[in-house]
C-alpha cells in the first residue's frame, strides 16, 4: 500500500476540518464505560486545534440501522471528550443539514464540534453519494482517523473523500505504518501467532502470512482442526470438519514455502467450558474421550515463548484458549507476556487479542496494538481497505 498524505501535509489553519473518528465506545447508564477509543483520537484532534482548525468530528455508535435511536446518541461521548480536552465540545443532534451548518458557522479557530451518529441515516452504510455530499458540504477538508471502520466503504469513511481533499490522521497513519511494516519489511525472523476459535475466520490471514513469515504458530480453537487433519483424536473439541482438507493444504503450502508451522504439543482440557468439573493437562494426542481442548498447555506456551524470543518481528492475532474463563486463560497470558518481554517489533491485531493483552497488563510493552479488529484482519489478509484507498497518496 502506498503511503498516504496526513494532516501534517496540508494547511488546516482556519479550515473547517471534518474528522472521521471511531467513537464507537461501550456505554453504561448513559456514560462512556471505556474511553480507549476517544483517547486514541486525541493526538489528531489536539493537533488540529493547535493549528487553528475548526474541528468537526463524525462517528458511528452501535447499530441504529439507519434510524434515530435515543440510546445511540453521541452526547455521552461529547461529555467525555470535553473532560479529556478540558474544553467545551459542542454537540449537535444531526450530522447533516441546517443544525450542524449553523453551529459550524459560529465556530472559532481551535473549536471542536461533534456531529450526531452518522448511522442514524441509512445513507451512511449504503455509501449513498447524496448523503456523502451533504457531509462534505460541512467542511473544507476531510481527515480519516477511524482505522477501525476503514475496511467498510461507508459514506463517512470513503464516499465523502470524493468531494473533499482527504488525508490520514495520526492514528490511521500509525496503523498504516506498523501493519504496513509487518507485511512489507519485517525484521527477520518473522513469527506469526494465529489463534481464536475458527480457521474459517482467519483463512485469508494465514494464506497471506504463509508467503511472508519464517514461522507460523497456530493455537487456540483453530489448532484443533489442524491436529485432526494430522490424524489426532481431539475428543469433543471445537473442530471444523469441513476445513480439515483446507488445514492439510495450508500445512502443505507451509512446507513448500519452507515456513516452520508449529502446532500445540500439549493442552488444557475439560469436560465443560462454563462449569468444568474436571480440568487436566494432557499431550495433544492423549485427549480423553468426552473432553475438549480449551487452552494450550505449559510446554506449548514455553515453546511458543522461545520462538517469540528469537523473533525480529511478531504479529499476533487470536487468543490461545477460551481466555474469558480464568481456568483457560494461562496460555494466552503467557503468549502476551512473551511478546512484552521480547525485543522484537510486536504487533497485535484483533479485538479479543487486544483485550487479552490489556487483561495481562502488558499493553505498554507491545510495539503496536491495532485499534481495528476487523480492519486489522483485512489488512493482514493483504486486502484493500476502502477507507484507506480513498485518501490521497503522499
Ligand atoms: P480476535 O478477536 O483477537 O481476532 P477471535 O475472535 O478470532 O480473536 O477469537 C477469540 C475467541 O476464540 C474467544 O472468544 C475464545 O474463547 C475463542 N477460543 C480460543 N480458543 C478456543 C478453544 N480452544 N475452543 C473454543 N473457543 C476458543
Ligand atoms: Mg474476536
PDB file of N, CA and C in Angstrom, residues 128-198:
ATOM      1  N   UNK A 128     -24.283   6.209   0.256  1.00  0.00           N
ATOM      2  CA  UNK A 128     -25.107   6.997  -0.656  1.00  0.00           C
ATOM      3  C   UNK A 128     -24.387   8.301  -1.024  1.00  0.00           C
ATOM      4  N   UNK A 129     -24.183   8.552  -2.319  1.00  0.00           N
ATOM      5  CA  UNK A 129     -23.423   9.742  -2.732  1.00  0.00           C
ATOM      6  C   UNK A 129     -24.059  11.043  -2.242  1.00  0.00           C
ATOM      7  N   UNK A 130     -25.400  11.106  -2.214  1.00  0.00           N
ATOM      8  CA  UNK A 130     -26.073  12.312  -1.762  1.00  0.00           C
ATOM      9  C   UNK A 130     -25.754  12.592  -0.293  1.00  0.00           C
ATOM     10  N   UNK A 131     -25.814  11.538   0.524  1.00  0.00           N
ATOM     11  CA  UNK A 131     -25.504  11.688   1.951  1.00  0.00           C
ATOM     12  C   UNK A 131     -24.030  12.081   2.127  1.00  0.00           C
ATOM     13  N   UNK A 132     -23.158  11.450   1.358  1.00  0.00           N
ATOM     14  CA  UNK A 132     -21.722  11.768   1.428  1.00  0.00           C
ATOM     15  C   UNK A 132     -21.484  13.235   1.072  1.00  0.00           C
ATOM     16  N   UNK A 133     -22.197  13.705   0.052  1.00  0.00           N
ATOM     17  CA  UNK A 133     -22.084  15.081  -0.402  1.00  0.00           C
ATOM     18  C   UNK A 133     -22.529  16.056   0.685  1.00  0.00           C
ATOM     19  N   UNK A 134     -23.617  15.698   1.369  1.00  0.00           N
ATOM     20  CA  UNK A 134     -24.120  16.566   2.436  1.00  0.00           C
ATOM     21  C   UNK A 134     -23.133  16.630   3.612  1.00  0.00           C
ATOM     22  N   UNK A 135     -22.476  15.519   3.890  1.00  0.00           N
ATOM     23  CA  UNK A 135     -21.430  15.541   4.919  1.00  0.00           C
ATOM     24  C   UNK A 135     -20.293  16.452   4.469  1.00  0.00           C
ATOM     25  N   UNK A 136     -19.908  16.297   3.195  1.00  0.00           N
ATOM     26  CA  UNK A 136     -18.778  17.056   2.652  1.00  0.00           C
ATOM     27  C   UNK A 136     -19.054  18.557   2.664  1.00  0.00           C
ATOM     28  N   UNK A 137     -20.330  18.936   2.500  1.00  0.00           N
ATOM     29  CA  UNK A 137     -20.710  20.354   2.482  1.00  0.00           C
ATOM     30  C   UNK A 137     -20.380  21.076   3.782  1.00  0.00           C
ATOM     31  N   UNK A 138     -20.201  20.303   4.860  1.00  0.00           N
ATOM     32  CA  UNK A 138     -19.938  20.916   6.162  1.00  0.00           C
ATOM     33  C   UNK A 138     -18.496  21.395   6.294  1.00  0.00           C
ATOM     34  N   UNK A 139     -17.612  20.934   5.394  1.00  0.00           N
ATOM     35  CA  UNK A 139     -16.179  21.133   5.645  1.00  0.00           C
ATOM     36  C   UNK A 139     -15.393  21.514   4.396  1.00  0.00           C
ATOM     37  N   UNK A 140     -14.095  21.876   4.629  1.00  0.00           N
ATOM     38  CA  UNK A 140     -13.170  22.190   3.531  1.00  0.00           C
ATOM     39  C   UNK A 140     -12.178  21.051   3.306  1.00  0.00           C
ATOM     40  N   UNK A 141     -12.038  20.197   4.329  1.00  0.00           N
ATOM     41  CA  UNK A 141     -11.023  19.147   4.285  1.00  0.00           C
ATOM     42  C   UNK A 141     -11.549  17.941   5.059  1.00  0.00           C
ATOM     43  N   UNK A 142     -11.182  16.745   4.607  1.00  0.00           N
ATOM     44  CA  UNK A 142     -11.597  15.521   5.285  1.00  0.00           C
ATOM     45  C   UNK A 142     -10.369  14.787   5.828  1.00  0.00           C
ATOM     46  N   UNK A 143     -10.466  14.376   7.086  1.00  0.00           N
ATOM     47  CA  UNK A 143      -9.398  13.584   7.707  1.00  0.00           C
ATOM     48  C   UNK A 143     -10.002  12.274   8.193  1.00  0.00           C
ATOM     49  N   UNK A 144      -9.396  11.156   7.813  1.00  0.00           N
ATOM     50  CA  UNK A 144      -9.872   9.885   8.348  1.00  0.00           C
ATOM     51  C   UNK A 144      -8.910   9.389   9.415  1.00  0.00           C
ATOM     52  N   UNK A 145      -9.430   9.271  10.641  1.00  0.00           N
ATOM     53  CA  UNK A 145      -8.614   8.734  11.734  1.00  0.00           C
ATOM     54  C   UNK A 145      -9.288   7.508  12.344  1.00  0.00           C
ATOM     55  N   UNK A 146     -10.244   6.937  11.609  1.00  0.00           N
ATOM     56  CA  UNK A 146     -11.022   5.805  12.116  1.00  0.00           C
ATOM     57  C   UNK A 146     -10.565   4.517  11.439  1.00  0.00           C
ATOM     58  N   UNK A 147      -9.394   4.021  11.842  1.00  0.00           N
ATOM     59  CA  UNK A 147      -8.891   2.788  11.232  1.00  0.00           C
ATOM     60  C   UNK A 147      -9.888   1.637  11.434  1.00  0.00           C
ATOM     61  N   UNK A 148     -10.545   1.619  12.589  1.00  0.00           N
ATOM     62  CA  UNK A 148     -11.464   0.530  12.927  1.00  0.00           C
ATOM     63  C   UNK A 148     -12.609   0.340  11.955  1.00  0.00           C
ATOM     64  N   UNK A 149     -12.941   1.375  11.166  1.00  0.00           N
ATOM     65  CA  UNK A 149     -14.000   1.209  10.169  1.00  0.00           C
ATOM     66  C   UNK A 149     -13.465   1.389   8.746  1.00  0.00           C
ATOM     67  N   UNK A 150     -12.150   1.398   8.598  1.00  0.00           N
ATOM     68  CA  UNK A 150     -11.545   1.637   7.277  1.00  0.00           C
ATOM     69  C   UNK A 150     -11.800   0.492   6.302  1.00  0.00           C
ATOM     70  N   UNK A 151     -12.195  -0.672   6.820  1.00  0.00           N
ATOM     71  CA  UNK A 151     -12.477  -1.805   5.923  1.00  0.00           C
ATOM     72  C   UNK A 151     -13.903  -1.742   5.373  1.00  0.00           C
ATOM     73  N   UNK A 152     -14.645  -0.710   5.768  1.00  0.00           N
ATOM     74  CA  UNK A 152     -16.011  -0.552   5.264  1.00  0.00           C
ATOM     75  C   UNK A 152     -16.088   0.639   4.305  1.00  0.00           C
ATOM     76  N   UNK A 153     -16.750   0.443   3.185  1.00  0.00           N
ATOM     77  CA  UNK A 153     -16.946   1.549   2.235  1.00  0.00           C
ATOM     78  C   UNK A 153     -18.249   2.249   2.573  1.00  0.00           C
ATOM     79  N   UNK A 154     -18.228   3.083   3.599  1.00  0.00           N
ATOM     80  CA  UNK A 154     -19.410   3.836   4.003  1.00  0.00           C
ATOM     81  C   UNK A 154     -19.243   5.300   3.591  1.00  0.00           C
ATOM     82  N   UNK A 155     -20.337   6.071   3.729  1.00  0.00           N
ATOM     83  CA  UNK A 155     -20.279   7.468   3.277  1.00  0.00           C
ATOM     84  C   UNK A 155     -19.244   8.283   4.046  1.00  0.00           C
ATOM     85  N   UNK A 156     -19.172   8.089   5.376  1.00  0.00           N
ATOM     86  CA  UNK A 156     -18.258   8.911   6.173  1.00  0.00           C
ATOM     87  C   UNK A 156     -16.844   8.337   6.216  1.00  0.00           C
ATOM     88  N   UNK A 157     -16.644   7.127   5.697  1.00  0.00           N
ATOM     89  CA  UNK A 157     -15.305   6.532   5.703  1.00  0.00           C
ATOM     90  C   UNK A 157     -14.673   6.528   4.315  1.00  0.00           C
ATOM     91  N   UNK A 158     -15.495   6.584   3.275  1.00  0.00           N
ATOM     92  CA  UNK A 158     -14.955   6.515   1.911  1.00  0.00           C
ATOM     93  C   UNK A 158     -15.639   7.521   0.983  1.00  0.00           C
ATOM     94  N   UNK A 159     -16.977   7.483   0.929  1.00  0.00           N
ATOM     95  CA  UNK A 159     -17.722   8.298  -0.029  1.00  0.00           C
ATOM     96  C   UNK A 159     -17.407   9.785   0.038  1.00  0.00           C
ATOM     97  N   UNK A 160     -17.286  10.308   1.249  1.00  0.00           N
ATOM     98  CA  UNK A 160     -17.065  11.745   1.446  1.00  0.00           C
ATOM     99  C   UNK A 160     -15.758  12.215   0.809  1.00  0.00           C
ATOM    100  N   UNK A 161     -14.803  11.300   0.668  1.00  0.00           N
ATOM    101  CA  UNK A 161     -13.490  11.653   0.108  1.00  0.00           C
ATOM    102  C   UNK A 161     -13.578  11.997  -1.381  1.00  0.00           C
ATOM    103  N   UNK A 162     -14.713  11.680  -2.006  1.00  0.00           N
ATOM    104  CA  UNK A 162     -14.926  12.050  -3.411  1.00  0.00           C
ATOM    105  C   UNK A 162     -15.093  13.558  -3.565  1.00  0.00           C
ATOM    106  N   UNK A 163     -15.536  14.210  -2.483  1.00  0.00           N
ATOM    107  CA  UNK A 163     -15.927  15.619  -2.581  1.00  0.00           C
ATOM    108  C   UNK A 163     -15.003  16.581  -1.850  1.00  0.00           C
ATOM    109  N   UNK A 164     -14.021  16.040  -1.114  1.00  0.00           N
ATOM    110  CA  UNK A 164     -13.109  16.893  -0.338  1.00  0.00           C
ATOM    111  C   UNK A 164     -11.688  16.363  -0.454  1.00  0.00           C
ATOM    112  N   UNK A 165     -10.679  17.245  -0.317  1.00  0.00           N
ATOM    113  CA  UNK A 165      -9.322  16.717  -0.175  1.00  0.00           C
ATOM    114  C   UNK A 165      -9.315  15.802   1.052  1.00  0.00           C
ATOM    115  N   UNK A 166      -8.643  14.645   0.969  1.00  0.00           N
ATOM    116  CA  UNK A 166      -8.757  13.641   2.026  1.00  0.00           C
ATOM    117  C   UNK A 166      -7.387  13.140   2.470  1.00  0.00           C
ATOM    118  N   UNK A 167      -7.125  13.238   3.771  1.00  0.00           N
ATOM    119  CA  UNK A 167      -5.827  12.813   4.316  1.00  0.00           C
ATOM    120  C   UNK A 167      -6.022  11.968   5.579  1.00  0.00           C
ATOM    121  N   UNK A 168      -4.937  11.316   6.012  1.00  0.00           N
ATOM    122  CA  UNK A 168      -4.987  10.457   7.196  1.00  0.00           C
ATOM    123  C   UNK A 168      -4.691  11.246   8.463  1.00  0.00           C
ATOM    124  N   UNK A 169      -5.320  10.850   9.561  1.00  0.00           N
ATOM    125  CA  UNK A 169      -4.969  11.356  10.886  1.00  0.00           C
ATOM    126  C   UNK A 169      -3.814  10.540  11.451  1.00  0.00           C
ATOM    127  N   UNK A 170      -3.348  10.917  12.644  1.00  0.00           N
ATOM    128  CA  UNK A 170      -2.162  10.268  13.224  1.00  0.00           C
ATOM    129  C   UNK A 170      -2.388   8.810  13.600  1.00  0.00           C
ATOM    130  N   UNK A 171      -3.609   8.515  14.078  1.00  0.00           N
ATOM    131  CA  UNK A 171      -3.901   7.133  14.471  1.00  0.00           C
ATOM    132  C   UNK A 171      -3.906   6.237  13.229  1.00  0.00           C
ATOM    133  N   UNK A 172      -4.570   6.717  12.203  1.00  0.00           N
ATOM    134  CA  UNK A 172      -4.601   5.999  10.928  1.00  0.00           C
ATOM    135  C   UNK A 172      -3.183   5.812  10.390  1.00  0.00           C
ATOM    136  N   UNK A 173      -2.397   6.890  10.457  1.00  0.00           N
ATOM    137  CA  UNK A 173      -1.028   6.839   9.948  1.00  0.00           C
ATOM    138  C   UNK A 173      -0.200   5.784  10.686  1.00  0.00           C
ATOM    139  N   UNK A 174      -0.374   5.730  12.022  1.00  0.00           N
ATOM    140  CA  UNK A 174       0.405   4.765  12.805  1.00  0.00           C
ATOM    141  C   UNK A 174       0.012   3.330  12.441  1.00  0.00           C
ATOM    142  N   UNK A 175      -1.283   3.112  12.263  1.00  0.00           N
ATOM    143  CA  UNK A 175      -1.744   1.771  11.874  1.00  0.00           C
ATOM    144  C   UNK A 175      -1.134   1.375  10.524  1.00  0.00           C
ATOM    145  N   UNK A 176      -1.172   2.302   9.574  1.00  0.00           N
ATOM    146  CA  UNK A 176      -0.646   2.012   8.237  1.00  0.00           C
ATOM    147  C   UNK A 176       0.846   1.722   8.300  1.00  0.00           C
ATOM    148  N   UNK A 177       1.538   2.513   9.111  1.00  0.00           N
ATOM    149  CA  UNK A 177       2.981   2.344   9.231  1.00  0.00           C
ATOM    150  C   UNK A 177       3.327   0.992   9.840  1.00  0.00           C
ATOM    151  N   UNK A 178       2.692   0.678  10.974  1.00  0.00           N
ATOM    152  CA  UNK A 178       3.049  -0.542  11.706  1.00  0.00           C
ATOM    153  C   UNK A 178       2.601  -1.801  10.984  1.00  0.00           C
ATOM    154  N   UNK A 179       1.339  -1.829  10.558  1.00  0.00           N
ATOM    155  CA  UNK A 179       0.852  -3.023   9.857  1.00  0.00           C
ATOM    156  C   UNK A 179       1.537  -3.151   8.502  1.00  0.00           C
ATOM    157  N   UNK A 180       1.803  -1.989   7.870  1.00  0.00           N
ATOM    158  CA  UNK A 180       2.495  -1.992   6.582  1.00  0.00           C
ATOM    159  C   UNK A 180       3.912  -2.540   6.718  1.00  0.00           C
ATOM    160  N   UNK A 181       4.593  -2.126   7.781  1.00  0.00           N
ATOM    161  CA  UNK A 181       5.963  -2.598   8.023  1.00  0.00           C
ATOM    162  C   UNK A 181       5.981  -4.115   8.214  1.00  0.00           C
ATOM    163  N   UNK A 182       4.990  -4.626   8.950  1.00  0.00           N
ATOM    164  CA  UNK A 182       4.907  -6.063   9.200  1.00  0.00           C
ATOM    165  C   UNK A 182       4.800  -6.830   7.878  1.00  0.00           C
ATOM    166  N   UNK A 183       3.981  -6.329   6.980  1.00  0.00           N
ATOM    167  CA  UNK A 183       3.772  -7.064   5.729  1.00  0.00           C
ATOM    168  C   UNK A 183       4.879  -6.811   4.712  1.00  0.00           C
ATOM    169  N   UNK A 184       5.424  -5.584   4.725  1.00  0.00           N
ATOM    170  CA  UNK A 184       6.336  -5.231   3.626  1.00  0.00           C
ATOM    171  C   UNK A 184       7.818  -5.311   3.967  1.00  0.00           C
ATOM    172  N   UNK A 185       8.180  -4.992   5.197  1.00  0.00           N
ATOM    173  CA  UNK A 185       9.613  -5.026   5.505  1.00  0.00           C
ATOM    174  C   UNK A 185       9.862  -5.489   6.934  1.00  0.00           C
ATOM    175  N   UNK A 186       9.403  -6.711   7.256  1.00  0.00           N
ATOM    176  CA  UNK A 186       9.565  -7.196   8.631  1.00  0.00           C
ATOM    177  C   UNK A 186      11.025  -7.503   8.953  1.00  0.00           C
ATOM    178  N   UNK A 187      11.417  -7.199  10.192  1.00  0.00           N
ATOM    179  CA  UNK A 187      12.713  -7.659  10.704  1.00  0.00           C
ATOM    180  C   UNK A 187      12.621  -9.175  10.826  1.00  0.00           C
ATOM    181  N   UNK A 188      13.639  -9.879  10.400  1.00  0.00           N
ATOM    182  CA  UNK A 188      13.610 -11.346  10.457  1.00  0.00           C
ATOM    183  C   UNK A 188      14.284 -11.844  11.734  1.00  0.00           C
ATOM    184  N   UNK A 189      13.998 -13.036  12.230  1.00  0.00           N
ATOM    185  CA  UNK A 189      12.908 -13.893  11.770  1.00  0.00           C
ATOM    186  C   UNK A 189      11.536 -13.299  12.070  1.00  0.00           C
ATOM    187  N   UNK A 190      10.617 -13.553  11.159  1.00  0.00           N
ATOM    188  CA  UNK A 190       9.246 -13.062  11.257  1.00  0.00           C
ATOM    189  C   UNK A 190       8.356 -14.218  11.729  1.00  0.00           C
ATOM    190  N   UNK A 191       7.782 -14.033  12.906  1.00  0.00           N
ATOM    191  CA  UNK A 191       6.943 -15.066  13.511  1.00  0.00           C
ATOM    192  C   UNK A 191       5.499 -14.569  13.602  1.00  0.00           C
ATOM    193  N   UNK A 192       4.559 -15.374  13.128  1.00  0.00           N
ATOM    194  CA  UNK A 192       3.140 -15.034  13.287  1.00  0.00           C
ATOM    195  C   UNK A 192       2.491 -16.045  14.219  1.00  0.00           C
ATOM    196  N   UNK A 193       1.674 -15.543  15.120  1.00  0.00           N
ATOM    197  CA  UNK A 193       0.913 -16.414  16.018  1.00  0.00           C
ATOM    198  C   UNK A 193      -0.559 -16.189  15.718  1.00  0.00           C
ATOM    199  N   UNK A 194      -1.220 -17.222  15.269  1.00  0.00           N
ATOM    200  CA  UNK A 194      -2.637 -17.093  14.919  1.00  0.00           C
ATOM    201  C   UNK A 194      -3.448 -18.047  15.788  1.00  0.00           C
ATOM    202  N   UNK A 195      -4.481 -17.497  16.413  1.00  0.00           N
ATOM    203  CA  UNK A 195      -5.346 -18.315  17.257  1.00  0.00           C
ATOM    204  C   UNK A 195      -6.793 -17.894  17.078  1.00  0.00           C
ATOM    205  N   UNK A 196      -7.583 -18.080  18.119  1.00  0.00           N
ATOM    206  CA  UNK A 196      -9.003 -17.766  18.023  1.00  0.00           C
ATOM    207  C   UNK A 196      -9.794 -19.036  17.791  1.00  0.00           C
ATOM    208  N   UNK A 197     -11.090 -18.863  17.677  1.00  0.00           N
ATOM    209  CA  UNK A 197     -11.966 -20.022  17.657  1.00  0.00           C
ATOM    210  C   UNK A 197     -11.851 -20.819  16.364  1.00  0.00           C
ATOM    211  N   UNK A 198     -11.950 -20.141  15.227  1.00  0.00           N
ATOM    212  CA  UNK A 198     -12.157 -20.887  13.981  1.00  0.00           C
ATOM    213  C   UNK A 198     -11.133 -20.591  12.885  1.00  0.00           C
TER     214      UNK A 198
END
